[in-house]
XYZ file of C-alpha atoms in Angstrom:
711
model
C 0.000 0.000 0.000
C 1.121 3.633 -0.293
C 3.743 4.898 2.116
C 1.410 6.240 4.815
C 0.935 5.307 8.443
C -2.845 5.650 8.396
C -4.871 3.091 6.399
C -6.931 4.489 3.554
C -10.476 3.422 4.385
C -13.432 3.757 2.073
C -15.807 4.222 5.012
C -13.990 7.467 5.844
C -15.085 8.805 2.461
C -18.884 8.981 2.699
C -19.603 10.042 -0.872
C -17.471 7.268 -2.349
C -18.881 4.742 0.139
C -22.454 5.726 -0.784
C -21.833 5.273 -4.515
C -20.131 1.914 -4.046
C -23.061 0.757 -1.908
C -25.482 1.920 -4.599
C -23.723 -0.034 -7.362
C -23.432 -3.119 -5.151
C -27.160 -2.919 -4.429
C -27.987 -2.746 -8.143
C -25.931 -5.869 -8.837
C -27.371 -7.743 -5.854
C -30.922 -6.927 -6.948
C -30.148 -8.129 -10.481
C -28.802 -11.476 -9.270
C -31.614 -11.894 -6.727
C -34.227 -11.430 -9.459
C -32.637 -14.197 -11.523
C -32.317 -16.481 -8.496
C -36.024 -15.976 -7.860
C -36.592 -17.606 -11.271
C -34.646 -20.671 -10.125
C -31.301 -19.827 -11.754
C -28.352 -20.954 -9.639
C -25.206 -18.840 -9.317
C -21.793 -19.970 -8.136
C -20.326 -18.341 -5.021
C -19.018 -14.887 -5.759
C -15.561 -15.032 -7.388
C -15.461 -18.786 -6.732
C -13.015 -19.455 -9.546
C -11.419 -16.003 -9.770
C -8.101 -17.012 -8.174
C -7.682 -20.084 -10.381
C -8.491 -18.014 -13.458
C -6.035 -15.285 -12.460
C -3.257 -17.854 -12.061
C -3.827 -19.196 -15.580
C -3.940 -15.641 -16.951
C -0.600 -14.904 -15.283
C 0.978 -18.000 -16.830
C -0.440 -17.162 -20.255
C 1.063 -13.674 -20.025
C 4.459 -15.178 -19.287
C 4.149 -17.735 -22.082
C 3.424 -15.059 -24.671
C -0.343 -15.105 -25.186
C -1.834 -11.942 -26.669
C -4.427 -10.146 -24.532
C -7.067 -7.716 -25.687
C -9.427 -5.958 -23.252
C -8.013 -7.640 -20.162
C -9.066 -11.281 -20.471
C -12.086 -10.622 -22.700
C -10.173 -11.729 -25.803
C -6.982 -13.799 -25.677
C -5.186 -15.615 -28.463
C -2.041 -17.514 -29.334
C -0.390 -18.114 -32.719
C -3.106 -16.588 -34.923
C -6.496 -14.935 -34.821
C -8.849 -14.286 -37.696
C -8.900 -10.733 -38.996
C -12.693 -10.980 -38.718
C -12.326 -11.457 -34.949
C -10.086 -8.416 -34.716
C -12.680 -6.385 -36.628
C -15.650 -7.798 -34.718
C -15.837 -4.810 -32.388
C -14.458 -1.380 -33.102
C -14.881 -1.478 -36.873
C -17.889 -0.060 -38.688
C -16.899 -2.072 -41.756
C -17.736 -5.450 -40.197
C -21.197 -6.996 -39.987
C -22.800 -10.451 -39.813
C -26.043 -11.357 -41.602
C -28.403 -14.338 -41.627
C -30.683 -15.815 -44.263
C -33.036 -17.278 -41.675
C -32.816 -18.589 -38.123
C -33.956 -22.085 -39.136
C -31.599 -24.875 -38.044
C -31.389 -28.668 -38.363
C -29.976 -28.927 -34.822
C -31.690 -28.520 -31.461
C -28.907 -27.433 -29.105
C -30.175 -26.800 -25.594
C -27.836 -23.821 -25.274
C -28.849 -22.074 -28.526
C -29.545 -18.372 -27.965
C -31.289 -17.694 -31.285
C -34.737 -17.862 -29.618
C -33.676 -14.610 -27.895
C -33.364 -12.861 -31.249
C -35.960 -10.254 -32.067
C -38.830 -11.717 -34.136
C -37.325 -15.209 -33.829
C -40.506 -17.069 -34.785
C -40.866 -14.944 -37.885
C -37.240 -15.405 -38.963
C -37.425 -19.172 -38.540
C -40.158 -19.350 -41.137
C -39.408 -16.426 -43.461
C -36.092 -15.702 -45.216
C -34.541 -12.404 -44.201
C -34.360 -9.464 -46.605
C -30.586 -9.631 -46.604
C -29.987 -7.690 -49.820
C -31.615 -4.491 -48.602
C -29.856 -4.830 -45.250
C -26.482 -5.282 -46.911
C -27.035 -2.329 -49.238
C -27.808 -0.109 -46.249
C -24.727 -1.377 -44.413
C -22.493 -0.733 -47.437
C -23.984 2.746 -47.859
C -23.412 3.851 -44.260
C -20.094 2.122 -43.599
C -16.818 3.980 -44.017
C -15.597 0.914 -45.902
C -16.798 -2.703 -45.884
C -13.986 -4.946 -44.634
C -15.599 -8.108 -43.199
C -18.932 -9.793 -43.868
C -20.250 -12.900 -42.138
C -23.143 -15.240 -42.929
C -24.653 -17.175 -40.057
C -27.955 -18.747 -39.040
C -29.515 -20.979 -37.889
C -27.808 -23.150 -40.426
C -27.198 -21.031 -43.560
C -26.570 -24.095 -45.728
C -30.217 -25.093 -45.360
C -30.470 -22.401 -48.057
C -27.494 -23.227 -50.308
C -28.646 -21.238 -53.332
C -29.342 -18.133 -51.240
C -26.004 -18.536 -49.433
C -24.149 -18.617 -52.751
C -26.150 -15.626 -54.010
C -25.264 -13.716 -50.838
C -21.528 -14.354 -51.208
C -21.571 -13.485 -54.890
C -23.456 -10.260 -54.205
C -20.985 -9.202 -51.507
C -18.071 -9.920 -53.837
C -19.699 -7.907 -56.604
C -20.472 -4.907 -54.369
C -17.340 -5.034 -52.185
C -14.668 -7.193 -53.803
C -12.127 -6.296 -51.099
C -14.325 -7.603 -48.261
C -13.306 -10.707 -46.292
C -16.257 -13.143 -46.189
C -16.916 -15.981 -43.750
C -19.655 -18.542 -43.173
C -20.756 -20.396 -40.025
C -21.988 -23.990 -40.277
C -22.278 -27.280 -38.405
C -21.029 -28.900 -41.614
C -23.725 -31.593 -41.946
C -24.855 -30.369 -45.363
C -21.415 -29.850 -46.898
C -20.007 -31.908 -49.725
C -17.192 -31.312 -52.204
C -19.498 -29.795 -54.802
C -20.904 -27.231 -52.374
C -17.442 -26.460 -51.006
C -16.225 -25.816 -54.531
C -19.134 -23.493 -55.278
C -18.629 -21.620 -52.009
C -14.991 -21.083 -52.898
C -15.939 -19.945 -56.397
C -18.374 -17.451 -54.842
C -15.491 -15.858 -52.925
C -15.766 -17.433 -49.462
C -12.512 -16.657 -47.608
C -13.191 -18.340 -44.276
C -15.471 -21.121 -43.040
C -16.174 -21.770 -39.354
C -17.390 -25.169 -38.209
C -19.255 -25.874 -34.998
C -18.391 -29.258 -33.474
C -21.289 -30.681 -31.427
C -19.783 -32.884 -28.706
C -23.247 -33.912 -27.497
C -23.850 -35.644 -30.840
C -21.340 -38.366 -29.890
C -17.918 -39.549 -31.042
C -19.060 -40.809 -34.443
C -20.622 -37.463 -35.309
C -17.499 -35.619 -34.113
C -15.309 -37.810 -36.338
C -17.633 -37.034 -39.242
C -17.320 -33.296 -38.654
C -13.535 -33.577 -38.447
C -13.577 -35.317 -41.826
C -15.670 -32.477 -43.301
C -13.195 -29.981 -41.836
C -10.292 -31.801 -43.480
C -12.083 -31.721 -46.844
C -12.856 -28.009 -46.492
C -9.123 -27.311 -46.316
C -8.875 -28.373 -49.932
C -11.205 -25.569 -51.041
C -11.345 -22.677 -48.545
C -8.355 -20.513 -47.612
C -9.021 -20.305 -43.868
C -10.801 -23.161 -42.114
C -11.747 -22.657 -38.486
C -13.769 -24.161 -35.673
C -15.885 -22.036 -33.365
C -17.522 -23.690 -30.369
C -18.275 -23.095 -26.700
C -16.200 -24.783 -24.023
C -18.707 -26.645 -21.857
C -17.471 -27.314 -18.312
C -16.549 -30.960 -17.897
C -15.494 -31.459 -21.534
C -11.932 -30.163 -21.175
C -10.262 -33.567 -21.731
C -12.270 -34.164 -24.895
C -11.490 -30.634 -26.038
C -7.752 -31.302 -25.710
C -8.195 -34.241 -28.077
C -10.186 -32.031 -30.442
C -7.452 -29.377 -30.455
C -4.782 -31.982 -31.149
C -6.862 -33.440 -34.009
C -7.468 -30.021 -35.537
C -3.762 -29.243 -35.312
C -2.940 -32.457 -37.155
C -5.458 -31.543 -39.866
C -3.731 -28.186 -40.159
C -6.615 -25.746 -39.898
C -6.007 -22.042 -39.290
C -7.491 -21.850 -35.826
C -10.279 -22.325 -33.319
C -12.412 -19.822 -31.443
C -13.166 -21.032 -27.911
C -16.378 -19.336 -26.809
C -17.474 -18.747 -23.259
C -20.414 -21.116 -22.695
C -23.618 -19.225 -21.887
C -27.102 -19.772 -20.493
C -29.490 -18.134 -23.011
C -32.177 -17.341 -20.411
C -34.351 -20.252 -21.481
C -34.423 -24.030 -20.777
C -32.700 -23.670 -17.413
C -33.785 -27.225 -16.585
C -31.280 -28.520 -19.157
C -28.489 -26.581 -17.473
C -29.551 -27.489 -13.941
C -29.659 -31.229 -14.601
C -26.106 -31.039 -15.920
C -24.986 -29.317 -12.732
C -24.138 -25.960 -14.290
C -24.163 -22.654 -12.432
C -23.956 -19.078 -13.667
C -20.728 -17.135 -13.161
C -20.838 -14.678 -10.289
C -20.579 -11.811 -11.002
C -21.809 -12.501 -14.537
C -20.301 -9.355 -16.083
C -17.220 -7.311 -15.350
C -19.378 -4.235 -15.870
C -23.121 -4.706 -15.363
C -25.273 -3.177 -18.099
C -28.354 -3.819 -20.189
C -26.511 -5.548 -23.025
C -28.395 -6.269 -26.218
C -26.390 -9.343 -27.294
C -28.611 -12.437 -27.213
C -26.053 -14.760 -25.609
C -27.469 -14.503 -22.098
C -25.372 -15.230 -18.986
C -21.909 -16.828 -18.757
C -21.726 -20.289 -17.192
C -19.274 -20.748 -14.336
C -15.910 -22.421 -15.116
C -16.225 -22.063 -18.891
C -13.769 -19.154 -18.983
C -11.319 -21.106 -16.850
C -11.632 -24.073 -19.210
C -11.025 -21.885 -22.259
C -7.869 -20.391 -20.766
C -6.555 -23.773 -19.632
C -7.044 -25.095 -23.167
C -5.026 -22.171 -24.509
C -2.260 -23.022 -22.076
C -2.427 -26.648 -23.231
C -2.009 -25.497 -26.839
C 1.089 -23.508 -25.886
C 2.610 -26.261 -23.758
C 1.937 -28.903 -26.423
C 3.455 -26.728 -29.138
C 0.321 -26.718 -31.281
C 0.556 -24.560 -34.372
C -3.085 -23.634 -34.896
C -4.427 -20.325 -33.680
C -6.411 -20.557 -30.461
C -8.623 -17.601 -29.547
C -10.716 -17.234 -26.410
C -13.760 -15.033 -26.983
C -15.686 -14.202 -23.816
C -19.247 -12.996 -23.449
C -17.813 -9.653 -22.361
C -16.012 -9.503 -25.691
C -19.276 -10.195 -27.543
C -20.832 -7.255 -25.736
C -18.053 -4.892 -26.800
C -19.645 -3.975 -30.131
C -22.674 -2.450 -28.454
C -20.463 -0.309 -26.210
C -18.348 0.683 -29.220
C -21.406 1.802 -31.186
C -22.723 3.894 -28.289
C -19.470 5.475 -27.155
C -17.929 6.325 -30.507
C -21.023 8.261 -31.491
C -20.045 11.085 -29.104
C -16.559 12.282 -28.122
C -16.194 13.202 -24.462
C -13.541 15.570 -23.102
C -10.210 13.818 -23.945
C -8.483 15.574 -21.028
C -10.841 13.849 -18.577
C -12.082 10.680 -20.311
C -10.259 7.885 -22.068
C -11.871 5.531 -24.579
C -9.715 2.454 -24.190
C -8.944 0.506 -27.398
C -10.729 -2.861 -27.651
C -12.819 -2.161 -24.546
C -14.717 0.990 -25.535
C -16.015 2.075 -22.143
C -15.256 5.671 -21.363
C -12.961 5.676 -18.321
C -12.192 8.446 -15.912
C -10.453 8.399 -12.538
C -12.167 9.874 -9.496
C -11.413 10.827 -5.913
C -13.955 11.884 -3.310
C -14.502 13.934 -0.173
C -11.286 14.948 1.647
C -9.186 13.411 -1.137
C -10.291 16.072 -3.629
C -8.000 18.795 -2.283
C -5.015 16.436 -1.982
C -5.417 15.067 -5.519
C -5.947 18.520 -7.014
C -2.728 19.740 -5.373
C -0.700 16.741 -6.606
C -2.049 16.992 -10.142
C -1.438 20.729 -10.350
C 2.098 20.323 -8.973
C 2.732 18.048 -11.949
C 1.409 20.670 -14.374
C -1.968 18.955 -14.827
C -4.839 21.395 -14.555
C -7.440 19.358 -16.455
C -9.949 17.998 -13.971
C -13.648 18.251 -13.282
C -15.359 18.886 -9.949
C -18.634 17.021 -9.449
C -21.159 16.440 -6.673
C -20.840 19.966 -5.353
C -17.081 19.652 -4.953
C -17.203 16.215 -3.277
C -15.748 14.466 -6.350
C -12.832 15.235 -8.662
C -12.615 13.489 -12.034
C -9.360 13.388 -14.025
C -7.704 11.345 -16.757
C -6.875 7.744 -15.693
C -3.309 7.944 -16.979
C -2.501 10.298 -14.101
C -3.725 7.946 -11.361
C -0.255 6.623 -10.568
C 0.850 10.109 -9.504
C -1.310 9.655 -6.407
C 0.217 6.363 -5.340
C 2.124 7.783 -2.395
C -0.659 10.192 -1.391
C -3.273 9.318 1.264
C -6.147 9.122 -1.224
C -8.433 6.431 -2.595
C -8.719 6.512 -6.381
C -11.646 4.846 -8.127
C -11.900 4.034 -11.824
C -15.241 5.065 -13.335
C -16.800 3.145 -16.275
C -19.227 5.073 -18.486
C -21.432 4.745 -21.556
C -23.112 7.377 -23.701
C -26.862 6.925 -24.039
C -29.488 8.776 -26.024
C -31.779 10.802 -23.832
C -34.812 13.003 -24.433
C -32.543 16.043 -24.536
C -29.720 14.427 -26.473
C -26.726 12.253 -25.560
C -25.960 11.830 -21.863
C -23.184 10.075 -19.936
C -24.242 7.207 -17.669
C -21.805 5.879 -15.098
C -22.073 2.097 -14.754
C -19.742 1.481 -11.849
C -16.864 2.607 -9.672
C -13.903 0.331 -9.040
C -11.427 1.373 -6.334
C -7.805 1.107 -7.444
C -5.598 -0.408 -4.755
C -2.439 0.319 -6.781
C -1.515 -3.355 -6.607
C -3.434 -3.335 -9.873
C -2.796 0.208 -11.051
C -2.242 -1.197 -14.539
C -6.035 -1.423 -14.839
C -5.766 2.236 -15.892
C -3.337 1.470 -18.729
C -3.508 -0.034 -22.181
C -1.376 -3.097 -22.918
C 1.046 -0.902 -24.839
C 1.381 1.453 -21.883
C 2.073 -1.466 -19.537
C 4.882 -2.691 -21.767
C 6.253 0.847 -22.017
C 6.422 1.012 -18.216
C 8.275 -2.318 -18.098
C 10.705 -1.086 -20.739
C 11.300 2.105 -18.760
C 11.968 0.100 -15.600
C 14.591 -2.120 -17.239
C 16.199 0.860 -19.002
C 16.389 2.653 -15.650
C 18.062 -0.342 -13.994
C 20.516 -0.745 -16.870
C 21.606 2.891 -16.415
C 21.919 2.344 -12.666
C 24.020 -0.820 -12.903
C 26.371 0.219 -15.701
C 29.692 1.878 -14.871
C 28.565 5.289 -13.557
C 28.600 8.334 -15.816
C 27.774 11.991 -15.323
C 24.106 11.449 -16.257
C 23.660 8.985 -13.403
C 25.551 11.127 -10.913
C 23.540 14.219 -11.848
C 20.279 12.313 -11.421
C 21.273 10.983 -8.010
C 22.634 14.326 -6.845
C 19.496 16.243 -7.830
C 17.126 13.690 -6.294
C 15.684 12.836 -9.701
C 16.921 9.241 -9.529
C 14.984 8.526 -6.340
C 11.862 10.304 -7.581
C 11.981 8.383 -10.861
C 12.575 5.046 -9.131
C 9.571 5.519 -6.863
C 7.381 6.637 -9.760
C 8.363 3.607 -11.869
C 7.684 1.197 -9.004
C 4.301 2.804 -8.444
C 3.488 2.720 -12.166
C 4.210 -1.016 -12.124
C 1.580 -1.352 -9.411
C 4.060 -2.413 -6.727
C 4.707 -1.186 -3.207
C 7.822 0.899 -2.666
C 9.986 -1.219 -0.310
C 10.321 0.011 3.260
C 13.358 2.236 3.641
C 13.847 2.439 -0.110
C 16.468 5.058 -1.008
C 17.528 5.782 2.552
C 20.632 7.972 2.525
C 20.385 8.961 -1.123
C 19.224 12.504 -0.426
C 22.305 13.425 1.543
C 24.923 10.907 0.380
C 26.875 13.445 -1.678
C 26.778 15.967 1.150
C 28.425 13.355 3.320
C 30.963 12.728 0.576
C 31.953 16.386 0.600
C 32.746 16.156 4.277
C 34.745 12.972 3.652
C 36.616 14.627 0.790
C 37.809 17.464 2.993
C 39.371 14.890 5.328
C 40.608 12.410 2.697
C 43.191 13.972 0.310
C 43.109 10.941 -1.983
C 39.361 10.902 -2.276
C 39.227 14.672 -2.584
C 41.838 14.987 -5.297
C 40.604 16.593 -8.482
C 37.205 17.584 -7.063
C 36.138 21.107 -7.951
C 33.030 23.223 -7.876
C 31.670 21.707 -4.652
C 28.139 22.839 -4.001
C 27.630 24.306 -7.473
C 24.403 22.496 -8.285
C 23.641 24.649 -11.314
C 25.957 22.473 -13.398
C 23.912 19.396 -12.571
C 20.435 20.883 -12.466
C 18.273 22.191 -9.649
C 17.844 20.149 -6.511
C 14.407 18.868 -5.691
C 12.493 21.049 -3.222
C 13.503 20.351 0.347
C 16.843 18.779 -0.563
C 20.211 20.395 -0.042
C 22.380 21.029 -3.067
C 24.966 18.304 -3.496
C 28.097 17.958 -5.593
C 27.471 15.694 -8.609
C 31.182 15.540 -9.457
C 32.128 14.339 -5.987
C 29.289 11.818 -6.159
C 30.422 10.539 -9.566
C 33.911 9.978 -8.168
C 32.480 8.005 -5.242
C 30.088 5.980 -7.375
C 32.846 4.944 -9.765
C 35.029 3.832 -6.866
C 32.139 1.824 -5.441
C 31.166 0.302 -8.790
C 34.769 -0.795 -9.285
C 34.891 -2.383 -5.848
C 31.514 -4.088 -6.205
C 31.464 -5.265 -9.815
C 35.035 -5.115 -11.198
C 37.335 -5.829 -8.258
C 41.047 -5.901 -7.731
C 41.532 -8.736 -8.164
C 37.982 -10.044 -7.542
C 34.672 -8.141 -7.418
C 32.633 -8.193 -4.242
C 29.662 -9.367 -6.347
C 30.012 -10.674 -9.888
C 27.595 -8.887 -12.247
C 27.719 -11.776 -14.757
C 24.989 -14.405 -14.749
C 27.299 -17.265 -15.688
C 29.805 -16.496 -12.936
C 27.130 -15.826 -10.331
C 25.272 -19.068 -11.050
C 28.489 -21.077 -11.136
C 29.458 -19.705 -7.731
C 26.067 -20.724 -6.447
C 26.622 -24.229 -7.807
C 30.084 -24.389 -6.241
C 31.898 -24.739 -9.565
C 34.475 -22.608 -11.316
C 33.212 -20.376 -14.093
C 35.051 -18.355 -16.685
C 33.730 -15.360 -18.569
C 32.275 -16.230 -22.005
C 33.008 -19.969 -21.816
C 30.327 -21.093 -19.406
C 26.960 -22.559 -20.377
C 24.824 -19.758 -18.960
C 26.776 -16.987 -20.695
C 26.613 -18.897 -23.959
C 22.853 -19.408 -23.551
C 22.369 -15.671 -23.090
C 24.472 -14.947 -26.179
C 22.429 -17.414 -28.261
C 19.197 -15.898 -26.967
C 20.374 -12.368 -27.784
C 21.373 -13.410 -31.307
C 17.951 -15.032 -31.763
C 16.520 -11.589 -30.949
C 18.760 -9.921 -33.528
C 21.178 -8.498 -30.950
C 24.904 -8.922 -30.406
C 27.937 -7.588 -28.570
C 28.513 -3.809 -28.623
C 30.849 -2.711 -31.399
C 34.385 -2.238 -30.152
C 33.819 -4.121 -26.886
C 34.490 -7.607 -25.708
C 32.172 -7.765 -22.707
C 30.044 -10.878 -22.123
C 26.354 -10.392 -22.812
C 25.307 -11.872 -19.464
C 26.238 -8.701 -17.541
C 23.267 -7.670 -15.390
C 22.931 -4.300 -17.150
C 23.069 -5.911 -20.602
C 20.349 -8.367 -19.631
C 18.266 -5.419 -18.409
C 18.755 -3.813 -21.834
C 17.665 -7.023 -23.541
C 14.452 -7.070 -21.479
C 13.963 -3.387 -22.272
C 14.291 -4.128 -25.998
C 11.742 -6.952 -25.878
C 9.311 -4.887 -23.807
C 9.552 -2.047 -26.323
C 8.825 -4.467 -29.150
C 5.838 -5.827 -27.226
C 4.637 -2.241 -26.824
C 4.977 -1.713 -30.565
C 7.590 0.991 -30.022
C 10.672 -0.846 -31.362
C 10.808 -1.296 -35.110
C 12.252 -4.457 -36.625
C 13.046 -2.418 -39.700
C 15.961 -0.607 -38.049
C 19.215 -1.619 -39.689
C 21.774 -3.306 -37.423
C 24.177 -0.452 -38.099
C 21.654 2.265 -37.214
C 23.393 4.476 -34.618
C 19.993 5.228 -33.089
C 19.522 1.540 -32.283
C 22.350 1.052 -29.815
C 21.256 -2.461 -28.930
C 21.425 -3.745 -32.529
C 25.077 -4.519 -32.335
C 28.097 -6.001 -34.063
C 27.798 -9.691 -34.805
C 24.007 -9.632 -34.968
C 22.140 -11.166 -37.941
C 22.240 -9.241 -41.211
C 18.464 -8.719 -41.111
C 16.351 -7.653 -38.126
C 14.385 -10.516 -36.618
C 10.609 -10.214 -37.158
C 8.315 -10.702 -34.174
C 7.167 -14.195 -35.107
C 10.785 -15.385 -35.418
C 11.722 -14.327 -31.884
C 12.115 -17.051 -29.240
C 8.594 -18.228 -28.463
C 7.167 -16.588 -31.592
C 6.473 -13.090 -30.225
C 8.114 -10.292 -28.197
C 5.852 -11.137 -25.260
C 6.845 -14.805 -25.334
C 10.543 -13.979 -25.677
C 10.301 -11.552 -22.754
C 8.563 -14.126 -20.546
C 10.984 -16.855 -21.533
C 14.083 -14.777 -20.737
C 12.588 -13.785 -17.388
C 11.894 -17.394 -16.428
C 15.069 -18.977 -17.784
C 17.530 -16.261 -16.788
C 16.489 -13.084 -14.932
C 14.353 -14.724 -12.249
C 16.886 -17.500 -11.763
C 19.815 -15.326 -10.737
C 18.925 -11.634 -10.413
C 17.195 -11.899 -6.996
C 20.295 -13.588 -5.537
C 22.595 -11.096 -7.198
C 20.480 -8.221 -5.864
C 20.559 -9.597 -2.333
C 24.355 -9.981 -2.467
C 24.840 -6.509 -3.954
C 22.626 -4.895 -1.326
C 24.560 -6.656 1.399
C 27.938 -5.568 0.051
C 27.067 -2.031 -1.090
C 28.392 0.938 0.844
C 26.698 3.547 -1.313
C 22.922 4.095 -0.945
C 22.445 4.127 -4.738
C 23.489 0.513 -5.128
C 21.374 -0.635 -2.192
C 18.360 1.091 -3.764
C 19.126 -0.219 -7.275
C 19.509 -3.743 -5.871
C 16.171 -3.485 -4.060
C 14.463 -2.317 -7.244
C 16.067 -5.099 -9.302
C 14.909 -7.717 -6.802
C 11.389 -6.279 -6.909
C 11.204 -6.497 -10.703
C 12.809 -9.920 -10.972
C 10.558 -11.464 -8.330
C 7.240 -9.800 -9.166
C 4.767 -11.611 -11.393
C 3.449 -9.282 -14.041
C 6.707 -7.307 -14.300
């Protein structure tokens, strides 16, 4: 928690407490009304911990996350899935809702005018023309049902019409596959079908599943992208692993694992199978228009575990988890992109589409306003007669060490009698253990990159930049801000002695002629920048001299360093064996890993790549690539790309050729196989041996990053 003696209690903030109670009451009433109809819910957050553990492992193994855990994929995801929400050029149509199946979990009966659409073909041509007219550009078109191939001629006409009107559009078709044969597959391909998605019905039995798999294999001969899309029903996980392995052997493009849902009808079928509804059913409660209903407990966990199985088994097909929350995103996108709210206060997060703002209440308003204004941030909005202050979520981390309780507000724009209005759907207190809830994925990776860059600077041989930062107090301020931005607690006693270490050095220098030799301009802070308020001016040159002496003693040695900064040497010492620079297995593994990332040894140097600072730079590079900030197009000789070094491959390594197949996977792999294995021990030894406060603080920060999950 923040560095304050007094706990930050919600009950001491009556306005915030009242709003949280109001939102909790709304959710409780909603669930109680459903329970009164006989629907059974699991205990609140019953499987939340297990799900969070799988999510953490998937992050480390390189899975791609969109909108938290609402959409997760590995290897590949259809472009139609990426365009499903947040693109006005994507739309799905149906010919009719008639189907040759009778799935107990089908949600089509929830569709408006269901009975009419079962009997009467839809006027798809007029609907498509209107869509094409109003869209900024048609990119993706889907055809679903019911079973669209109950109307093969109309399905072919639909695809041909789309191709004629919008030849650039990606088309897809959903089917159970029962009515497919080679002739129809050929005609579908000739009509321009780019992607076909099969639904495998496990309840139909093994023979039927084998028949569908055979149809899927045949479809590969005709259609460019063949997929499966099906819900993960709790209790079928073992069978689903076999299905994934079979699909991988067939060589299809991918599978969409859907969160299994109760469609608000035929509860008896769900109850007799022992199913319960997830509690809470939605991350953000709202009157969603999607017909899917309510998510069934443990389906999300099963989907994520199957993704982890695909990664661990080395399957090549794309595996995409699509949650009910993700299905609801399109509605929120349509509502919230219709009106732009104040960008200095609200943030429309990519892939999620709720308008977010951060809020503080009651006595916290004055504190937050002062902190924000001291950082040059005047954009905020007073509400509730001054009892609430709203500001942009990206500034929330600035309040980490202040005695305030920040809440994240989720909002939608609705049409009212007097025009658009903003409706708040919920408040979610930020405990700063999860401050990254206020950030996009790219921003999270940027913070990680900044942290590793900061540590690399701190653990390299000291230069004037480092000494100036320490002397002015900027190093300590930056370290605390980075730790807070990562959502971690600042360690007790962190940075003790840093504020006055150089002042003490000046006194030592006046008594020590050796240490004081060559020092000039004592106390002239102007050369190094202004000291932070409340700190005495210190001599950066004297500090640089001291830091270099300490770095030499700690990491270089004469003849031996107090603590070896090289992974290979450090791990060999821990194993009780002799290790030499370069020619030890761990150093060679790091060099191979770096080369696989397109990196090599700095030009003109002969230093091993397993130096702690170099490994920090490697993690920085991978984090930047995960954030989308590092280009693979930079030439190895580009002077701006200091980490693309001599001896690296002639061509930059693309993301999918990195270890693990992505920057995220490479980052997680290097953490697990190297950084987390030795850096905590190195940090402990360095902190124990260090005489200068900087190196004790840098060691504490390194240990925090290396040990913390999510960093």
